[in-house]
Coordinates of C-alpha atoms in Angstrom, one line a residue:
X1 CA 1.8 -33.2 5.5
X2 CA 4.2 -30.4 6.7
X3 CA 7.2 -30.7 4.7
X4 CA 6.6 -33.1 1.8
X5 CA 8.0 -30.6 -0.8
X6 CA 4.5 -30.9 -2.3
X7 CA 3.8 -27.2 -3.0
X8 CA -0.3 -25.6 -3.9
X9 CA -1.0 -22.3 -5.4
X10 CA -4.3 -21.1 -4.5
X11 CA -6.9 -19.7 -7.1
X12 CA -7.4 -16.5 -5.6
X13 CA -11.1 -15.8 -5.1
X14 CA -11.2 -12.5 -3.0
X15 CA -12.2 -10.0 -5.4
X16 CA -12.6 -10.1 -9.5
X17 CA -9.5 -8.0 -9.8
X18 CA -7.4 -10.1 -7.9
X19 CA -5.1 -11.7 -11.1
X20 CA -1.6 -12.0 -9.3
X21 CA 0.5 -15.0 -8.7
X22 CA 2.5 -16.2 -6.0
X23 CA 4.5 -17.8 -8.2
X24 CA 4.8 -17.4 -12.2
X25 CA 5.3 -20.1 -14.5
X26 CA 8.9 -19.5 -14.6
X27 CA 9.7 -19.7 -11.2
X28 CA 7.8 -22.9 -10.4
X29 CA 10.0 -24.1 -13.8
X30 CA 13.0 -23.3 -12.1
X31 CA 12.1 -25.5 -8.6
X32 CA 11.0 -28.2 -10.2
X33 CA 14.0 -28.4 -13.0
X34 CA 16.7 -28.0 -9.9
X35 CA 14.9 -30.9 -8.3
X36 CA 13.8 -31.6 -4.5
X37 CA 17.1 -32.3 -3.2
X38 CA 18.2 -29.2 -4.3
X39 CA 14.7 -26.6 -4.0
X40 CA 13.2 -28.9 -1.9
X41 CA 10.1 -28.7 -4.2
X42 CA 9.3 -32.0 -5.3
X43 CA 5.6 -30.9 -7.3
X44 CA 3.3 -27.7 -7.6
X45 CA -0.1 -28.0 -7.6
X46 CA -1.8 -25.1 -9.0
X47 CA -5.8 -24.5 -8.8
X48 CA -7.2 -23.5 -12.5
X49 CA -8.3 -20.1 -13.1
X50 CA -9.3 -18.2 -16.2
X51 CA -8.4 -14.7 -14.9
X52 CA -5.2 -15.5 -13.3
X53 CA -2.7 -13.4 -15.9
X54 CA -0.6 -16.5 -16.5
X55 CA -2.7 -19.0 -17.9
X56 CA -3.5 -23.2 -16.9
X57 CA -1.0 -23.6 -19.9
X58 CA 1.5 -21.8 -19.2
X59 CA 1.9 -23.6 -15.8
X60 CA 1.4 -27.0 -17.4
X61 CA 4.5 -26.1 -19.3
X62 CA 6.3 -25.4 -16.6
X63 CA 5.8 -29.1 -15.1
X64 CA 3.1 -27.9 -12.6
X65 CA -0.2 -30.2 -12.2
X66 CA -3.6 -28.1 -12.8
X67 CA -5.9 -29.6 -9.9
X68 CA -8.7 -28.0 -7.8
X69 CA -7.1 -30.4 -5.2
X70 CA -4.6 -29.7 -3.2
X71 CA -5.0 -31.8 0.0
X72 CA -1.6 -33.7 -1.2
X73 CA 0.1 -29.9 -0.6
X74 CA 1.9 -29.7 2.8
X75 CA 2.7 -25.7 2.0
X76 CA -0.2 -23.9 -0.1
X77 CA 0.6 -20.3 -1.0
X78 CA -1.8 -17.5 -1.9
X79 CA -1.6 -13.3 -2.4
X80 CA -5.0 -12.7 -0.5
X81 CA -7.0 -14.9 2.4
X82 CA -8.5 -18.2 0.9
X83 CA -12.8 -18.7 1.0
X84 CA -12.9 -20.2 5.2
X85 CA -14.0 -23.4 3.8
X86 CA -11.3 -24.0 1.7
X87 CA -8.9 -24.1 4.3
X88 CA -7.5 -27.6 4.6
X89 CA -6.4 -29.1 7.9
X90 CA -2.5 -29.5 9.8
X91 CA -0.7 -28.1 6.6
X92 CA 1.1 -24.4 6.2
X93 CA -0.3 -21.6 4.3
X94 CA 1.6 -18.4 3.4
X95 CA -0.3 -15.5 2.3
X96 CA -1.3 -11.9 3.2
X97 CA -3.5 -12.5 6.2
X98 CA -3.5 -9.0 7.9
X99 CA -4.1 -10.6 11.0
X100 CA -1.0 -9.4 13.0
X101 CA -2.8 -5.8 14.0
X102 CA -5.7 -8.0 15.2
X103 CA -8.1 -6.4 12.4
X104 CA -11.4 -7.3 13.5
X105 CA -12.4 -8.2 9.7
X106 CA -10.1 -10.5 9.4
X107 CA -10.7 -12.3 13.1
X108 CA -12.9 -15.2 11.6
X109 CA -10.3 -16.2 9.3
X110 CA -7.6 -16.6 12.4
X111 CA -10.3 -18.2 14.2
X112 CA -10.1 -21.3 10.9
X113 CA -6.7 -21.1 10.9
X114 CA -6.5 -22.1 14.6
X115 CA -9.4 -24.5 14.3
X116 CA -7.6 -26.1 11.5
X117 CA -4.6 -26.4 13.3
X118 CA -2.7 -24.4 10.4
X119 CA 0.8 -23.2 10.2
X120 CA 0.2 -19.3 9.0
X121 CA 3.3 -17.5 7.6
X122 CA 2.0 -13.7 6.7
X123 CA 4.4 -12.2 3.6
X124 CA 4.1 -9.0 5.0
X125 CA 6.0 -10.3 8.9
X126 CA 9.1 -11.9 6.6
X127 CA 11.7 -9.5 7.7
X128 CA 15.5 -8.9 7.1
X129 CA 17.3 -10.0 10.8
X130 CA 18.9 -6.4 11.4
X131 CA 15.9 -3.9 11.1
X132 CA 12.6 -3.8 9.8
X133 CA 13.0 -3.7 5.9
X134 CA 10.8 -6.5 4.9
X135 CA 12.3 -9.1 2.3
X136 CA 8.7 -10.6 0.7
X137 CA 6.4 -7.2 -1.2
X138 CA 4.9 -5.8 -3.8
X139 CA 5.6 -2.4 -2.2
X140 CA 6.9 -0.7 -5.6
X141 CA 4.2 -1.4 -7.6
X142 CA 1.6 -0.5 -4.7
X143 CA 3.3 3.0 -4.8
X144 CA 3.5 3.2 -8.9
X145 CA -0.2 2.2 -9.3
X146 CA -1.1 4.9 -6.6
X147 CA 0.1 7.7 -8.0
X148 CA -0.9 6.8 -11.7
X149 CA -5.0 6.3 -10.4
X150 CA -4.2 9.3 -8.0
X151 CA -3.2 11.7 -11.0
X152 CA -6.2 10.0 -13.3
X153 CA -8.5 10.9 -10.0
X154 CA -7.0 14.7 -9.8
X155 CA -7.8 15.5 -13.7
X156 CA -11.3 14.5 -13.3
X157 CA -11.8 16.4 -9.7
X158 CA -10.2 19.3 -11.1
X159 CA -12.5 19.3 -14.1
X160 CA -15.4 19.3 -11.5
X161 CA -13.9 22.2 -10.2
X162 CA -13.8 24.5 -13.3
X163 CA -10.0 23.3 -14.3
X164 CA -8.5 21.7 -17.1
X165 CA -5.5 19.8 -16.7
X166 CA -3.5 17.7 -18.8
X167 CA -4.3 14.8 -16.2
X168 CA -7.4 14.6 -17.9
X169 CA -6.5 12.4 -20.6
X170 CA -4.7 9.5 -18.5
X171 CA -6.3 6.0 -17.3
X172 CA -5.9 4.1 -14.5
X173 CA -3.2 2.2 -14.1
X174 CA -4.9 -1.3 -15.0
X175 CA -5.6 0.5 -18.6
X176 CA -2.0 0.3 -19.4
X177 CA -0.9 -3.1 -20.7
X178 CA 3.1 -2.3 -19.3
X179 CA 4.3 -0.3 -16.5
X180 CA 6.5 1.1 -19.7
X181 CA 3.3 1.9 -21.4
X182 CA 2.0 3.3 -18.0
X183 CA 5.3 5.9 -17.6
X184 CA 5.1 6.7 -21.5
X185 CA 1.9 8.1 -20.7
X186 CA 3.0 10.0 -17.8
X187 CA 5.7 11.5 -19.5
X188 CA 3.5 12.9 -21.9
X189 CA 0.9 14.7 -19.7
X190 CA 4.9 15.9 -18.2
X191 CA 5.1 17.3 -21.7
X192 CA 2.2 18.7 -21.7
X193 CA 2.5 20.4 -18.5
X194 CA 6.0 21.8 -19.5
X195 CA 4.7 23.3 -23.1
X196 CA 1.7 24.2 -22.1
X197 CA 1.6 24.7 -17.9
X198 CA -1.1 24.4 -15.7
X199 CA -3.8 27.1 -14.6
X200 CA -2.6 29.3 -11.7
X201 CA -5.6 28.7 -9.8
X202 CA -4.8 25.6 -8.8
X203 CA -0.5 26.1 -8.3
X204 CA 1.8 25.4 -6.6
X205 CA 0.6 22.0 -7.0
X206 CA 2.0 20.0 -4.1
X207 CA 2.4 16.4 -4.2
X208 CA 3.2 15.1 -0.4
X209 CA 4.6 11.9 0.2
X210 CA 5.0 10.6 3.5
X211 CA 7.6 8.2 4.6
X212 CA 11.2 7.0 2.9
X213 CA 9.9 3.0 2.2
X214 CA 9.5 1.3 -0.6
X215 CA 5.8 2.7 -1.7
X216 CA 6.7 5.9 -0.7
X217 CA 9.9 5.4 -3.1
X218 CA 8.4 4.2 -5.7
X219 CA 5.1 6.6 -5.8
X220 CA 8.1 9.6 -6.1
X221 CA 9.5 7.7 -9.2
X222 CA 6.8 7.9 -10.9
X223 CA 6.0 12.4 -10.3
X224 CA 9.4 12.5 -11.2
X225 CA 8.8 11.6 -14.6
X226 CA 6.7 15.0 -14.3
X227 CA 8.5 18.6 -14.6
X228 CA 9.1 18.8 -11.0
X229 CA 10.8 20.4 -8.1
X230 CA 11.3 19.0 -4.6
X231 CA 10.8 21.4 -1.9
X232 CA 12.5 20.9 2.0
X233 CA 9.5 20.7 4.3
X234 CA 10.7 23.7 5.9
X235 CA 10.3 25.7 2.8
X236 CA 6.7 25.1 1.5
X237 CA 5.8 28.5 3.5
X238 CA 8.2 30.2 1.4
X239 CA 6.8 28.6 -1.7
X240 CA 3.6 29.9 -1.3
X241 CA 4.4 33.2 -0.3
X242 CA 6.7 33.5 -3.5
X243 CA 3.6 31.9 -5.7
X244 CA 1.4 34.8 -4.0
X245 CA 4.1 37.9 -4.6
X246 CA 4.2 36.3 -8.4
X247 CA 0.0 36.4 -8.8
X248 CA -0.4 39.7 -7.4
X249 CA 2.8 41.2 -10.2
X250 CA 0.5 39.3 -13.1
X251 CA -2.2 41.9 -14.4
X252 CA -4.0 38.9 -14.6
X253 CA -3.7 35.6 -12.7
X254 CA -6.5 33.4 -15.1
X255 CA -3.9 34.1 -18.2
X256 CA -0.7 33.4 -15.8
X257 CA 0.1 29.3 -16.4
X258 CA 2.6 27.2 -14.1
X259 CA 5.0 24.8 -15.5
X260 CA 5.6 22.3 -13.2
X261 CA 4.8 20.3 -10.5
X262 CA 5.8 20.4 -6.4
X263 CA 6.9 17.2 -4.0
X264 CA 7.7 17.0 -0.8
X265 CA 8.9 14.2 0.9
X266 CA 7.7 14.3 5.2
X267 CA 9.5 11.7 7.8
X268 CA 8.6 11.1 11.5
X269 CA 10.5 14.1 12.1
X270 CA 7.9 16.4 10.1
X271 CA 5.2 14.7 11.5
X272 CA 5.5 15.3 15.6
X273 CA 7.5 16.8 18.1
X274 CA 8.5 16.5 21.5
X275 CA 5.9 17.8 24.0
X276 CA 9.2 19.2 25.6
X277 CA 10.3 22.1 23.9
X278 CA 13.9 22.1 25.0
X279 CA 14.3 18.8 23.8
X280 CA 15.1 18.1 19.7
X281 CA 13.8 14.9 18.0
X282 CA 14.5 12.0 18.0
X283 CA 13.7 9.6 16.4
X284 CA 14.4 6.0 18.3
X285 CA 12.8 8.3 21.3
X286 CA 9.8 8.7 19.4
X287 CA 9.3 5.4 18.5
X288 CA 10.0 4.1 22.1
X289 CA 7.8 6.7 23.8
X290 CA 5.1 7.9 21.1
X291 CA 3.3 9.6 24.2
X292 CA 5.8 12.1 24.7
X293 CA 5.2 14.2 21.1
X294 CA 2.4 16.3 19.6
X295 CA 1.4 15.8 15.9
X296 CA 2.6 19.1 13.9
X297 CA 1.7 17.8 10.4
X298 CA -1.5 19.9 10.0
X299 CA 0.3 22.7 10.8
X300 CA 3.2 22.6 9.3
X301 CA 2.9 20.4 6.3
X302 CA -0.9 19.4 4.9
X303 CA -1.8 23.1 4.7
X304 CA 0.0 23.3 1.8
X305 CA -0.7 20.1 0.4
X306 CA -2.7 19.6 -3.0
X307 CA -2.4 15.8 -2.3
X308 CA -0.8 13.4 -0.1
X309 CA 0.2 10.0 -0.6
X310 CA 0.1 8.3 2.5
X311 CA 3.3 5.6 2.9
X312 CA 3.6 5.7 6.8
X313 CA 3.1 2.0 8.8
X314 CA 1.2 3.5 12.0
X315 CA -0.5 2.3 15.3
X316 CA -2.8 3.2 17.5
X317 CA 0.0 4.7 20.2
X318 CA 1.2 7.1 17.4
X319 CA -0.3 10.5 16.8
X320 CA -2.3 10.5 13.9
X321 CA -0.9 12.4 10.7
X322 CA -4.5 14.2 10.4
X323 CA -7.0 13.8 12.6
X324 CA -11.0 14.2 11.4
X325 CA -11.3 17.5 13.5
X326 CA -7.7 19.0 12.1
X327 CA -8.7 18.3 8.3
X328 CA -11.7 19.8 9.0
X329 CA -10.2 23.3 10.7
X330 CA -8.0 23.2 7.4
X331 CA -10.8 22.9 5.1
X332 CA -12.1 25.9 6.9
X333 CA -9.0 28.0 6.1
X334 CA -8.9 27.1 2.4
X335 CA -6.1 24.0 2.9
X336 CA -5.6 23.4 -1.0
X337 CA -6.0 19.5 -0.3
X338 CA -7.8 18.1 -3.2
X339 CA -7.1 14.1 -3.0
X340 CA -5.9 11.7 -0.8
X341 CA -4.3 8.0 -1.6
X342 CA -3.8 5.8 1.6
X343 CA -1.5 2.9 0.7
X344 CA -1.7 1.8 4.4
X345 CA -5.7 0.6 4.1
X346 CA -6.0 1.4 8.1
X347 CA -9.3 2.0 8.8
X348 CA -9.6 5.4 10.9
X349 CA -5.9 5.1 11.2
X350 CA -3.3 7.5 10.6
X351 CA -5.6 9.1 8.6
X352 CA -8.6 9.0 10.2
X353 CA -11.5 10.0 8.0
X354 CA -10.6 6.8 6.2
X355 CA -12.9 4.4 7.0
X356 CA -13.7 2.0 4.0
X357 CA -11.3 0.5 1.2
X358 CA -12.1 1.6 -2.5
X359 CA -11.6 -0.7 -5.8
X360 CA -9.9 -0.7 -8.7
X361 CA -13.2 0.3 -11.0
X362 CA -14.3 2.6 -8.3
X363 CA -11.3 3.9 -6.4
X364 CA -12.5 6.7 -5.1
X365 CA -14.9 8.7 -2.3
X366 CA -15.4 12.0 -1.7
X367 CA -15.1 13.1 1.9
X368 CA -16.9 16.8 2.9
X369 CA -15.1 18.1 5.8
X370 CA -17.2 20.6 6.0
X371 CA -20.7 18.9 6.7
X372 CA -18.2 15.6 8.1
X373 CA -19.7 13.5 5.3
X374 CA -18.6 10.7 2.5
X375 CA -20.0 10.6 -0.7
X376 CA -19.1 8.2 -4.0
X377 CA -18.7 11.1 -7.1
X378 CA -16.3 13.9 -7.9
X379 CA -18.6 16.5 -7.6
X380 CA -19.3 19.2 -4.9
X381 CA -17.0 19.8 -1.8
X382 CA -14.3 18.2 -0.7
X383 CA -11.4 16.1 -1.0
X384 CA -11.4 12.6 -2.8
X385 CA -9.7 9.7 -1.2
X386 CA -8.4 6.4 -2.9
X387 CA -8.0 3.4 0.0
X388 CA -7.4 0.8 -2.7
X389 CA -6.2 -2.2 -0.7
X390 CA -4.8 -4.4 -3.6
X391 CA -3.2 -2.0 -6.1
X392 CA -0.2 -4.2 -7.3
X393 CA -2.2 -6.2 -9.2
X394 CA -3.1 -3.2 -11.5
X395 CA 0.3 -4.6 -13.4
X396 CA -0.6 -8.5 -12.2
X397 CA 2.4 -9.5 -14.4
X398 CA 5.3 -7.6 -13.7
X399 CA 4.0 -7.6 -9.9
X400 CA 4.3 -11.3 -9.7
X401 CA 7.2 -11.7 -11.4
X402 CA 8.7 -9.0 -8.9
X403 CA 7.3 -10.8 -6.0
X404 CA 7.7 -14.5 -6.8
X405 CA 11.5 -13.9 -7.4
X406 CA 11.4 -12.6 -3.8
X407 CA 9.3 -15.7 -2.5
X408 CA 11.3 -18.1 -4.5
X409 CA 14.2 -17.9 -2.2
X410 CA 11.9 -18.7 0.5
X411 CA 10.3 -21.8 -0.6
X412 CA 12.9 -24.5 -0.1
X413 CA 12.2 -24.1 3.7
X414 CA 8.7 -23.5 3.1
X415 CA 8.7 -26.7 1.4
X416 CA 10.6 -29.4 3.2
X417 CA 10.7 -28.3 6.7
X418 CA 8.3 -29.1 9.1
X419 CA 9.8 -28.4 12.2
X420 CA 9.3 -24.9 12.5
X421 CA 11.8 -24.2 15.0
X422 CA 14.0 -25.2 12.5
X423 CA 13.2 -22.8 9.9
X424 CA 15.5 -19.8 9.5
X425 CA 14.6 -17.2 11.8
X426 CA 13.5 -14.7 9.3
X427 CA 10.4 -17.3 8.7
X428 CA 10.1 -18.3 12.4
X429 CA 9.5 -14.5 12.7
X430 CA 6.6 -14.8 10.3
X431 CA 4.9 -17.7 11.5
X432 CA 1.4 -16.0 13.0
X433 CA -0.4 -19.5 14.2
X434 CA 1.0 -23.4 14.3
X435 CA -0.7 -26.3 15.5
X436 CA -4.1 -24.7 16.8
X437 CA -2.3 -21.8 18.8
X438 CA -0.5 -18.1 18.3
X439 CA 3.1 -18.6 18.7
X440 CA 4.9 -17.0 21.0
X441 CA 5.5 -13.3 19.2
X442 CA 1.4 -12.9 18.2
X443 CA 0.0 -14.0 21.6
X444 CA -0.5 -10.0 21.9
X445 CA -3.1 -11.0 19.0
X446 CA -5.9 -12.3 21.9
X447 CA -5.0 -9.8 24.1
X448 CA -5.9 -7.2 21.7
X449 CA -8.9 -8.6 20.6
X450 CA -10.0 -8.7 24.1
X451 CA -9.2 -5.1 24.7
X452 CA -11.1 -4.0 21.1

């Protein structure tokens, strides 16, 4: 079955939100057209669905075959983790398994796959040979739906605490039929904030953004369509002092309005530093010897933060960027932290009073530092935190065209190959599990789950 250039998209069945595509109409029009010999595609089955956001018809169109079956598929590609018992026997399956960190929710589902004797490629392991940039993501849109839910999420919590704001008026970003229609109504609450301002009790606003990746990047190009001033890490103390010298020269701080928004990018290097003082970081040190640095984050950066969005890939020999008991001293000085979006979905990770994912219809929880307890409204103490673990497909269009243009460069291989050791080593890299065992580079997988 491995390499008959007979190609399956799965109906994804993981959650009710879940309308993405591997591949769009258009792409699988443009294998098929060029011809096996030349895409190494010779058909596409693709599993009906009625909430997929291309249509049975559309991929009819494109020369595809609508079938519930695809046992003739030697490669079937999905976004999330098929139903167990869907998993067919001896062929290769590339989706987002989130497997690699040996999550123990997902443990069952490696379990099939080895049963099953399956080839599993994981998107999220397909990797450019020099570095780490990964060539297979929705990244961008992950970031741009954050920020958009995360400002929706801030107007109402604000409003709970006594402020207006013109975040108020802004829907989540599955409302929006366009990411263009999304920005357009950004850049009017920006409007609105430059006209009008927001309240001084709640300024300097502070957007945080940690890390310099894709999410991180893309979460910053949408608060730049705000009025907006980035601020150096190292001057956030400043910032509040000067927004403190300004309130007490105002007869009267309710009547005194701000007129724009803060962000601040942090890196590793804002995040820890060496235990030894006389030593100055470095990075390629800290990755290599994690144990060697202190976390400084909740000192020098969240407590000035009004909300962070959380970009950072971390593991368990890293410090954490907050700990439980830190965000809990903050909350006891009066940190201004008022929300929270985690695009990692780590589970008492870097993070670590995040311990459940949150949906699209409900994508937020309140966490109490105070009394160390979660709760699912906006009102009373607290900080709200969005751990939405699928937010691309809040624009399933323009997120699978995005993403299938990156996969389709990928599928010839996919396809017709099946000898993995000849695939090209980006995809060898990538391959989790092949013929009932872990290859060679996630045998740490067992040994993990072992330890857990």
């Amino acid at each position: 079955m491995l390499g008959n250039g007979v190609v399956g998209i799965l109906a994804e069945t993981s959650n009710k939100w879940e309308r993405r595509a591997p591949l769009t109409p258009s792409h699988c029009s443009r294998l098929l057209l060029a011809g096996r010999q030349k895409s190494g595609v010779a058909r596409i089955l693709v599993q009906p669905s009625t909430k997929r956001v291309f249509n049975d018809a559309q991929y009819e169109e494109a020369g595809c075959e609508i079938t519930s079956d695809l046992s003739e598929c030697g490669l079937i590609l999905g976004i999330k983790k098929p139903k167990l018992e869907m998993i067919l026997p001896d062929r290769a399956y590339a989706f987002f398994s989130h497997t690699h960190k040996a999550q123990p929710e997902n443990m069952a589902l490696l379990d099939k796959i080895l049963a099953q004797r399956v080839s599993l490629f994981d998107y999220e392991l397909v990797e450019g040979n020099q570095g780490k940039r990964r060539l297979i993501a929705f990244g961008k849109f992950a970031g741009r739906a954050a920020i958009i839910d995360l400002l929706k999420g801030l107007g109402q919590r604000y409003l709970n605490l006594g402020y207006s704001t013109p975040f108020l008026t802004l829907g989540a970003a599955y409302m929006y039929p366009s990411l263009a229609a999304a920005k357009a109504a950004i850049i009017s609450v920006g409007e609105e904030i430059a006209t009008e301002g927001l309240p001084s009790g709640i300024c300097p606003l502070v957007f945080v953004f940690t890390g310099s990746g894709h999410a991180s990047i893309a979460a910053q190009e949408i608060f730049k369509l705000l009025p907006h001033t980035f601020v150096d890490p190292s001057r956030l103390p400043e910032l509040f002092e000067k927004a403190g010298d300004s309130s007490q020269s105002t007869c009267s701080s309710s009547t005194k309005r701000v007129f724009q928004v803060y962000g601040c990018v942090v890196t590793s290097e804002n995040m820890v530093e060496p235990k030894d003082s006389s030593r100055a970081f470095d990075k390629n040190d800290y990755y290599e010897h994690p144990e060697q640095y202190n976390p400084i984050f909740h000192e020098k950066i969240a407590p000035y933060a009004s909300a962070i969005i959380n970009c950072i890939y971390w593991e368990k020999q890293f410090p954490r960027l907050l700990s439980t008991q830190q965000l809990r001293d903050l909350a006891q000085k009066g940190c201004p932290l008022v929300g929270i979006s985690d695009l990692t979905c780590d589970m008492e990770g870097s993070i670590e009073i995040l311990n459940q994912t949150t949906t699209i219809d409900s994508p937020f929880f309140r966490y109490d530092p105070k009394n160390d307890s979660y709760h699912h409204d906006m009102e009373g103490d607290g900080i709200i935190c969005s751990v939405v673990d699928n937010l691309p497909t809040e624009f399933p269009k323009e997120a699978s065209q995005h993403f299938g243009g990156l996969l389709s460069q990928f599928i010839g291989s996919l396809a017709s190959v099946a000898d993995i050791a000849k695939l090209p080593g980006n995809l060898r890299r990538a391959c989790i599990a092949h013929g009932g065992a872990l290859t060679s580079l996630y045998e740490y997988i067992l040994t993990m789950r072992n330890s857990g």
